[in-house]
Structures are given as structure tokens and as C-alpha cells.
Amino acid sequence: QVQLVESGGGLVQPGGSLRLSCAASGSIFSIYHMGWYRQAPGEERELVATITNGGNTNYADSVKGRFTISRDNAKNTVYLQMNSLKPEDTAVYYCNVKGRTFISDFTSWGQGTQVTVSS
């Protein structure tokens, strides 16, 4: 079983910055995909950014140039640096990790962390 623990959400003014973290723990043999998704009230969950174990990244058009995803493979942790935040970035942010335990493949979701951008 793989557990994800997220941190770093909160309230920030427009133009401000936040850094989200998501640490994976458990019987992990390897991780090959880590990502962040978000869900605003009344909306479907959407992709924000992903990063492969090789470091290849992918971003939603709405966050390109403002958000940066990174990972620390030694700590099984993925980060999301969010700059120039806008009110429309307000949502619950979820991390997603795909990999393999010593028995099988897994896909895990974090518990979600609230990000609110408001003056």
C-alpha cells in the first residue's frame, strides 16, 4: 500500500506564490509518474502538471510560465511551485503518483490541499 501526504496549501493574494509538496511512502519499488491535478467547486478535476521519472514535464496551458513541477526521487516527493497566482487558480489540489510496489502496479491520490487566491 502506498500513502501520499500533501502539504503547502493556503490562502494567498493574487500575484502571490505557494509551494505544494506531496510525499509518497509505503512498499514502493519504483515511481514513474507524478503529477498534480485540481478541482474547483462545480468543476471536473483537471490536470495541472506532470513529471516522469526522466524529468519530462507537461503543463496545462493555463499554468504554463507560472507553475513549475519538480521531484526528488530520493525522497519520493513531488513539488509544485506556483507563482503569479490568480483567483481562477483557486481549487483543491491533488497529487497523483503511479508506480510499482514489489507486487503490482499502483496509482495513488493524495487527500487534497486547498489553495485559495483572494484579496
GROMACS .gro file of C-alpha atoms in nm:
model
  119
    1GLN     CA    1   0.000   0.000   0.000
    2VAL     CA    2   0.121   0.346  -0.091
    3GLN     CA    3   0.029   0.658   0.102
    4LEU     CA    4   0.055   1.018  -0.015
    5VAL     CA    5   0.075   1.316   0.219
    6GLU     CA    6   0.025   1.662   0.076
    7SER     CA    7   0.115   1.996   0.232
    8GLY     CA    8   0.157   2.360   0.144
    9GLY     CA    9  -0.189   2.487   0.055
   10GLY     CA   10  -0.343   2.800   0.197
   11LEU     CA   11  -0.476   3.148   0.133
   12VAL     CA   12  -0.272   3.385  -0.081
   13GLN     CA   13  -0.334   3.717  -0.250
   14PRO     CA   14  -0.341   3.746  -0.629
   15GLY     CA   15   0.013   3.763  -0.761
   16GLY     CA   16   0.147   3.565  -0.467
   17SER     CA   17   0.321   3.228  -0.451
   18LEU     CA   18   0.273   2.892  -0.285
   19ARG     CA   19   0.466   2.567  -0.291
   20LEU     CA   20   0.288   2.235  -0.263
   21SER     CA   21   0.459   1.913  -0.159
   22CYS     CA   22   0.348   1.552  -0.183
   23ALA     CA   23   0.547   1.271  -0.024
   24ALA     CA   24   0.487   0.907  -0.110
   25SER     CA   25   0.559   0.627   0.135
   26GLY     CA   26   0.499   0.255   0.163
   27SER     CA   27   0.613  -0.052  -0.027
   28ILE     CA   28   0.740   0.140  -0.327
   29PHE     CA   29   0.972  -0.030  -0.572
   30SER     CA   30   0.970   0.245  -0.832
   31ILE     CA   31   0.778   0.558  -0.930
   32TYR     CA   32   0.747   0.650  -1.295
   33HIS     CA   33   0.485   0.925  -1.297
   34MET     CA   34   0.400   1.205  -1.057
   35GLY     CA   35   0.152   1.482  -1.112
   36TRP     CA   36  -0.078   1.749  -0.976
   37TYR     CA   37  -0.445   1.790  -1.055
   38ARG     CA   38  -0.701   2.036  -0.926
   39GLN     CA   39  -1.074   2.059  -0.883
   40ALA     CA   40  -1.266   2.381  -0.839
   41PRO     CA   41  -1.622   2.385  -0.697
   42GLY     CA   42  -1.870   2.261  -0.955
   43GLU     CA   43  -1.594   2.167  -1.196
   44GLU     CA   44  -1.431   1.843  -1.301
   45ARG     CA   45  -1.083   1.751  -1.185
   46GLU     CA   46  -0.824   1.874  -1.433
   47LEU     CA   47  -0.457   1.814  -1.496
   48VAL     CA   48  -0.220   2.086  -1.379
   49ALA     CA   49   0.125   1.936  -1.436
   50THR     CA   50   0.301   1.602  -1.460
   51ILE     CA   51   0.660   1.482  -1.446
   52THR     CA   52   0.810   1.149  -1.546
   53ASN     CA   53   1.097   0.970  -1.373
   54GLY     CA   54   1.316   1.101  -1.653
   55GLY     CA   55   1.223   1.458  -1.571
   56ASN     CA   56   0.996   1.524  -1.868
   57THR     CA   57   0.724   1.771  -1.773
   58ASN     CA   58   0.383   1.859  -1.906
   59TYR     CA   59   0.167   2.158  -1.807
   60ALA     CA   60  -0.186   2.276  -1.860
   61ASP     CA   61  -0.189   2.581  -2.085
   62SER     CA   62  -0.347   2.787  -1.808
   63VAL     CA   63  -0.043   2.746  -1.580
   64LYS     CA   64   0.247   2.746  -1.826
   65GLY     CA   65   0.509   3.001  -1.730
   66ARG     CA   66   0.368   3.038  -1.378
   67PHE     CA   67   0.385   2.689  -1.223
   68THR     CA   68   0.685   2.457  -1.201
   69ILE     CA   69   0.668   2.088  -1.115
   70SER     CA   70   0.973   1.908  -0.979
   71ARG     CA   71   1.054   1.587  -0.797
   72ASP     CA   72   1.307   1.449  -0.553
   73ASN     CA   73   1.344   1.082  -0.639
   74ALA     CA   74   1.543   1.006  -0.324
   75LYS     CA   75   1.253   1.131  -0.112
   76ASN     CA   76   0.971   1.008  -0.338
   77THR     CA   77   0.838   1.362  -0.328
   78VAL     CA   78   0.685   1.586  -0.591
   79TYR     CA   79   0.657   1.963  -0.564
   80LEU     CA   80   0.451   2.229  -0.735
   81GLN     CA   81   0.585   2.583  -0.722
   82MET     CA   82   0.302   2.821  -0.803
   83ASN     CA   83   0.386   3.182  -0.884
   84SER     CA   84   0.177   3.475  -1.007
   85LEU     CA   85  -0.133   3.310  -0.867
   86LYS     CA   86  -0.472   3.418  -0.996
   87PRO     CA   87  -0.819   3.386  -0.843
   88GLU     CA   88  -0.901   3.125  -1.105
   89ASP     CA   89  -0.629   2.903  -0.959
   90THR     CA   90  -0.848   2.854  -0.652
   91ALA     CA   91  -0.919   2.483  -0.615
   92VAL     CA   92  -0.841   2.171  -0.419
   93TYR     CA   93  -0.509   2.039  -0.546
   94TYR     CA   94  -0.443   1.664  -0.556
   95CYS     CA   95  -0.119   1.484  -0.619
   96ASN     CA   96  -0.116   1.162  -0.818
   97VAL     CA   97   0.158   0.902  -0.821
   98LYS     CA   98   0.190   0.596  -1.045
   99GLY     CA   99   0.449   0.329  -0.998
  100ARG     CA  100   0.513  -0.022  -0.887
  101THR     CA  101   0.529  -0.191  -0.548
  102PHE     CA  102   0.715  -0.517  -0.502
  103ILE     CA  103   0.393  -0.694  -0.601
  104SER     CA  104   0.198  -0.486  -0.852
  105ASP     CA  105   0.148  -0.154  -1.024
  106PHE     CA  106  -0.024   0.117  -0.825
  107THR     CA  107  -0.196   0.453  -0.870
  108SER     CA  108  -0.247   0.667  -0.561
  109TRP     CA  109  -0.409   1.002  -0.492
  110GLY     CA  110  -0.334   1.247  -0.215
  111GLN     CA  111  -0.601   1.372   0.023
  112GLY     CA  112  -0.614   1.714  -0.141
  113THR     CA  113  -0.499   2.055  -0.022
  114GLN     CA  114  -0.700   2.374  -0.057
  115VAL     CA  115  -0.548   2.667  -0.245
  116THR     CA  116  -0.743   2.992  -0.226
  117VAL     CA  117  -0.634   3.301  -0.418
  118SER     CA  118  -0.821   3.606  -0.299
  119SER     CA  119  -0.764   3.962  -0.188
   0.00000   0.00000   0.00000
